[in-house]
């Protein structure tokens, strides 16, 4: 991998992490502190695990945040937050897809299903939960198989 690709990937990961930290509101933390603490622990637990695609922790952390919003019933906030994942994933594509194209497509399809569920004309909470849990399962299966 070239230095330019490495720097671009590092910059994207940093941006994702910064965006993740900045987009959390105080209202979400006080509304359901147990859920937020569990989500943060969950995100941190696998953040250092690597897959054939590299460290997917930053992407997974956004998915955990979206899942927490879905679980709390705040589908509009989840829909807004998943856009961060979509953008970060698309921007990182050139740097990570060549490492393991099959794995990249698995994650990409899982992200697309979550986007479709959250962007449906009338999003269904159960469909959104299922799609987000499937996305987290996809991340986890890749991180454990590395």
Tab-separated table of C-alpha atoms in Angstrom:
chain	number	residue	atom	x	y	z
A	1	UNK	CA	0.000	0.000	0.000
A	2	UNK	CA	1.361	3.410	-0.873
A	3	UNK	CA	2.047	6.092	1.673
A	4	UNK	CA	-0.680	8.217	0.115
A	5	UNK	CA	-3.253	5.422	0.561
A	6	UNK	CA	-2.141	4.871	4.133
A	7	UNK	CA	-2.407	8.571	4.911
A	8	UNK	CA	-5.820	8.805	3.264
A	9	UNK	CA	-7.082	5.801	5.212
A	10	UNK	CA	-5.706	7.245	8.460
A	11	UNK	CA	-7.302	10.602	7.756
A	12	UNK	CA	-10.659	8.946	7.033
A	13	UNK	CA	-10.503	6.909	10.224
A	14	UNK	CA	-9.614	10.004	12.230
A	15	UNK	CA	-12.488	11.918	10.643
A	16	UNK	CA	-14.887	9.076	11.384
A	17	UNK	CA	-13.822	8.938	15.011
A	18	UNK	CA	-14.008	12.712	15.396
A	19	UNK	CA	-17.416	12.836	13.752
A	20	UNK	CA	-18.606	10.017	15.990
A	21	UNK	CA	-17.498	11.812	19.144
A	22	UNK	CA	-18.871	15.183	18.064
A	23	UNK	CA	-22.264	13.916	16.953
A	24	UNK	CA	-23.175	12.401	20.279
A	25	UNK	CA	-25.442	14.737	22.116
A	26	UNK	CA	-25.798	15.200	25.828
A	27	UNK	CA	-29.486	14.372	25.466
A	28	UNK	CA	-28.691	10.861	24.246
A	29	UNK	CA	-26.300	10.251	27.121
A	30	UNK	CA	-28.781	11.311	29.774
A	31	UNK	CA	-31.804	9.706	28.111
A	32	UNK	CA	-30.495	6.161	28.389
A	33	UNK	CA	-27.102	6.023	30.128
A	34	UNK	CA	-27.124	2.230	30.524
A	35	UNK	CA	-27.694	1.687	26.818
A	36	UNK	CA	-25.044	4.242	25.870
A	37	UNK	CA	-22.494	2.747	28.274
A	38	UNK	CA	-23.145	-0.712	26.845
A	39	UNK	CA	-22.835	0.579	23.287
A	40	UNK	CA	-19.539	2.322	24.055
A	41	UNK	CA	-18.154	-0.786	25.751
A	42	UNK	CA	-19.313	-2.874	22.789
A	43	UNK	CA	-17.627	-0.517	20.319
A	44	UNK	CA	-14.408	-0.401	22.312
A	45	UNK	CA	-14.333	-4.163	22.774
A	46	UNK	CA	-13.763	-4.821	19.086
A	47	UNK	CA	-12.170	-1.541	18.060
A	48	UNK	CA	-8.688	-3.010	18.089
A	49	UNK	CA	-9.605	-6.242	16.302
A	50	UNK	CA	-8.480	-6.456	12.701
A	51	UNK	CA	-9.958	-8.183	9.706
A	52	UNK	CA	-8.513	-8.874	6.282
A	53	UNK	CA	-9.821	-5.382	5.483
A	54	UNK	CA	-7.861	-3.866	8.370
A	55	UNK	CA	-9.236	-2.231	11.483
A	56	UNK	CA	-12.983	-1.782	11.036
A	57	UNK	CA	-13.442	-0.417	14.551
A	58	UNK	CA	-14.245	3.137	13.448
A	59	UNK	CA	-16.968	1.924	11.086
A	60	UNK	CA	-18.343	-0.480	13.665
A	61	UNK	CA	-18.422	2.288	16.281
A	62	UNK	CA	-20.753	4.309	14.053
A	63	UNK	CA	-22.924	1.218	13.521
A	64	UNK	CA	-23.103	0.712	17.299
A	65	UNK	CA	-24.188	4.337	17.700
A	66	UNK	CA	-26.862	3.922	15.000
A	67	UNK	CA	-28.047	0.699	16.636
A	68	UNK	CA	-28.414	2.455	19.993
A	69	UNK	CA	-30.570	5.110	18.336
A	70	UNK	CA	-32.690	2.441	16.638
A	71	UNK	CA	-33.054	0.525	19.908
A	72	UNK	CA	-34.215	3.687	21.680
A	73	UNK	CA	-36.810	4.275	18.960
A	74	UNK	CA	-35.178	7.397	17.530
A	75	UNK	CA	-35.283	6.367	13.879
A	76	UNK	CA	-34.835	9.921	12.518
A	77	UNK	CA	-31.577	10.278	14.488
A	78	UNK	CA	-30.483	6.808	13.379
A	79	UNK	CA	-31.213	7.717	9.767
A	80	UNK	CA	-29.135	10.886	10.091
A	81	UNK	CA	-26.262	9.099	11.848
A	82	UNK	CA	-26.013	6.212	9.383
A	83	UNK	CA	-25.146	8.761	6.699
A	84	UNK	CA	-21.812	9.176	8.543
A	85	UNK	CA	-21.168	5.457	8.078
A	86	UNK	CA	-22.156	5.599	4.419
A	87	UNK	CA	-19.797	8.497	3.744
A	88	UNK	CA	-16.874	7.059	5.707
A	89	UNK	CA	-17.259	3.624	4.094
A	90	UNK	CA	-17.453	5.093	0.582
A	91	UNK	CA	-14.429	7.336	1.185
A	92	UNK	CA	-12.364	4.418	2.485
A	93	UNK	CA	-13.337	2.059	-0.343
A	94	UNK	CA	-10.256	2.599	-2.507
A	95	UNK	CA	-7.951	1.883	0.405
A	96	UNK	CA	-9.633	-1.171	1.872
A	97	UNK	CA	-11.575	-2.939	-0.893
A	98	UNK	CA	-8.449	-4.279	-2.655
A	99	UNK	CA	-7.339	-6.039	0.558
A	100	UNK	CA	-10.307	-8.428	0.567
A	101	UNK	CA	-12.940	-7.641	-2.084
A	102	UNK	CA	-15.308	-10.417	-0.950
A	103	UNK	CA	-15.276	-9.201	2.639
A	104	UNK	CA	-15.686	-5.604	1.480
A	105	UNK	CA	-18.789	-6.570	-0.520
A	106	UNK	CA	-20.264	-8.422	2.490
A	107	UNK	CA	-19.975	-5.291	4.624
A	108	UNK	CA	-21.140	-3.053	1.793
A	109	UNK	CA	-24.297	-5.123	1.264
A	110	UNK	CA	-25.015	-5.135	5.010
A	111	UNK	CA	-24.604	-1.341	5.098
A	112	UNK	CA	-26.912	-1.029	2.072
A	113	UNK	CA	-29.594	-3.134	3.815
A	114	UNK	CA	-29.355	-0.930	6.922
A	115	UNK	CA	-29.573	2.205	4.784
A	116	UNK	CA	-32.617	0.820	2.954
A	117	UNK	CA	-34.373	-0.055	6.220
A	118	UNK	CA	-33.732	3.350	7.783
A	119	UNK	CA	-34.550	5.281	4.611
A	120	UNK	CA	-37.775	3.438	3.823
A	121	UNK	CA	-40.734	5.734	3.238
A	122	UNK	CA	-42.142	4.390	6.507
A	123	UNK	CA	-39.239	2.794	8.405
A	124	UNK	CA	-40.271	-0.216	10.448
A	125	UNK	CA	-38.498	-0.450	13.820
A	126	UNK	CA	-38.179	-4.248	13.629
A	127	UNK	CA	-36.668	-4.101	10.129
A	128	UNK	CA	-34.221	-1.404	11.238
A	129	UNK	CA	-33.202	-3.426	14.310
A	130	UNK	CA	-32.730	-6.565	12.224
A	131	UNK	CA	-30.645	-4.737	9.633
A	132	UNK	CA	-28.451	-3.068	12.238
A	133	UNK	CA	-27.893	-6.306	14.156
A	134	UNK	CA	-27.037	-8.070	10.893
A	135	UNK	CA	-24.547	-5.286	10.106
A	136	UNK	CA	-22.898	-5.619	13.523
A	137	UNK	CA	-22.799	-9.406	13.077
A	138	UNK	CA	-21.077	-8.904	9.718
A	139	UNK	CA	-18.424	-6.663	11.270
A	140	UNK	CA	-17.937	-9.128	14.122
A	141	UNK	CA	-17.623	-12.165	11.854
A	142	UNK	CA	-14.914	-10.448	9.817
A	143	UNK	CA	-13.000	-9.214	12.837
A	144	UNK	CA	-12.995	-12.642	14.439
A	145	UNK	CA	-11.932	-14.402	11.246
A	146	UNK	CA	-8.780	-12.348	10.696
